């Protein structure tokens, strides 16, 4: 299997990365990638989120670098935050007009506005079976609502920051044509989760979630999990 693309990586516009955009692109070309998506954290993440005013700058910079490096296709993406059970994610109309590739995932640091109990349940889920089940139910509802209410290309690391019902998420993702990520940096999807998701005609992608230049395109752990779970190459969006 040859990895042709990587749809999850962060630049210095995310608070938890120092990556320069052009260095990412050079690295991606060096390792033979044909396409990448630049997916900084959505603006509602406290601390790590991209500042909204930087999004047009990133758009312009990507347009410029696509001309400079015609051997690779660079997409402007975002790792939007799933913000509640009503399907809300943190992409506003202005960002929707600029964006090429939409990732969405759940993160502790996001500003939930209404459904703040999602964070609470996820913290308590580590200590109590009761709250684990409550967290799982509300996370699943939020993730499915996000999938159903938005045009999301890929759900990032499902299950990594809080438990979800993978069966239900995979069913919704398959219906909407939303990719489920097998994330190289976080352990999810796990082998068992991949096996559950495979019951539905859902498509997977193996992505790096690189916060450092050396990790761009590095998906060996994710590929191992896909291989052990028995996923056919035809169901992995970014390999050939
Ligand atoms: Zn993430
Ligand atoms: Zn990420």
mmCIF file with all atom_site columns, C-alpha atoms and ligand atoms in Angstrom, residues 8 10 16 41 79-81 104-107 156-157 160-161 181 183 186 209 211, ligand 1:
data_model
loop_
_atom_site.group_PDB
_atom_site.id
_atom_site.type_symbol
_atom_site.label_atom_id
_atom_site.label_alt_id
_atom_site.label_comp_id
_atom_site.label_asym_id
_atom_site.label_entity_id
_atom_site.label_seq_id
_atom_site.pdbx_PDB_ins_code
_atom_site.Cartn_x
_atom_site.Cartn_y
_atom_site.Cartn_z
_atom_site.occupancy
_atom_site.B_iso_or_equiv
_atom_site.pdbx_formal_charge
_atom_site.auth_seq_id
_atom_site.auth_comp_id
_atom_site.auth_asym_id
_atom_site.auth_atom_id
_atom_site.pdbx_PDB_model_num
ATOM   1  C  CA  . UNK A 1 8   ? -4.830  15.790 9.148  1.00 0.00 ? 8   UNK A CA  1
ATOM   2  C  CA  . UNK A 1 10  ? -1.412  21.270 12.167 1.00 0.00 ? 10  UNK A CA  1
ATOM   3  C  CA  . UNK A 1 16  ? -0.030  23.224 20.052 1.00 0.00 ? 16  UNK A CA  1
ATOM   4  C  CA  . UNK A 1 41  ? -7.859  23.397 15.356 1.00 0.00 ? 41  UNK A CA  1
ATOM   5  C  CA  . UNK A 1 79  ? -10.169 20.313 12.478 1.00 0.00 ? 79  UNK A CA  1
ATOM   6  C  CA  . UNK A 1 80  ? -13.468 21.760 13.601 1.00 0.00 ? 80  UNK A CA  1
ATOM   7  C  CA  . UNK A 1 81  ? -14.720 21.141 17.123 1.00 0.00 ? 81  UNK A CA  1
ATOM   8  C  CA  . UNK A 1 104 ? -14.455 17.469 12.815 1.00 0.00 ? 104 UNK A CA  1
ATOM   9  C  CA  . UNK A 1 105 ? -13.643 15.950 16.167 1.00 0.00 ? 105 UNK A CA  1
ATOM   10 C  CA  . UNK A 1 106 ? -14.340 16.256 19.847 1.00 0.00 ? 106 UNK A CA  1
ATOM   11 C  CA  . UNK A 1 107 ? -11.744 18.017 22.075 1.00 0.00 ? 107 UNK A CA  1
ATOM   12 C  CA  . UNK A 1 156 ? -11.010 12.726 13.501 1.00 0.00 ? 156 UNK A CA  1
ATOM   13 C  CA  . UNK A 1 157 ? -9.935  10.148 16.092 1.00 0.00 ? 157 UNK A CA  1
ATOM   14 C  CA  . UNK A 1 160 ? -10.047 9.173  21.477 1.00 0.00 ? 160 UNK A CA  1
ATOM   15 C  CA  . UNK A 1 161 ? -11.144 12.042 23.721 1.00 0.00 ? 161 UNK A CA  1
ATOM   16 C  CA  . UNK A 1 181 ? -10.071 8.474  10.626 1.00 0.00 ? 181 UNK A CA  1
ATOM   17 C  CA  . UNK A 1 183 ? -5.387  8.323  13.616 1.00 0.00 ? 183 UNK A CA  1
ATOM   18 C  CA  . UNK A 1 186 ? -3.998  8.703  19.028 1.00 0.00 ? 186 UNK A CA  1
ATOM   19 C  CA  . UNK A 1 209 ? -2.340  14.324 12.957 1.00 0.00 ? 209 UNK A CA  1
ATOM   20 C  CA  . UNK A 1 211 ? 2.035   18.537 15.091 1.00 0.00 ? 211 UNK A CA  1
HETATM 21 ZN ZN1 . LIG B 2 .   ? -7.890  16.262 17.349 1.00 0.00 ? 1   LIG B ZN1 1
#
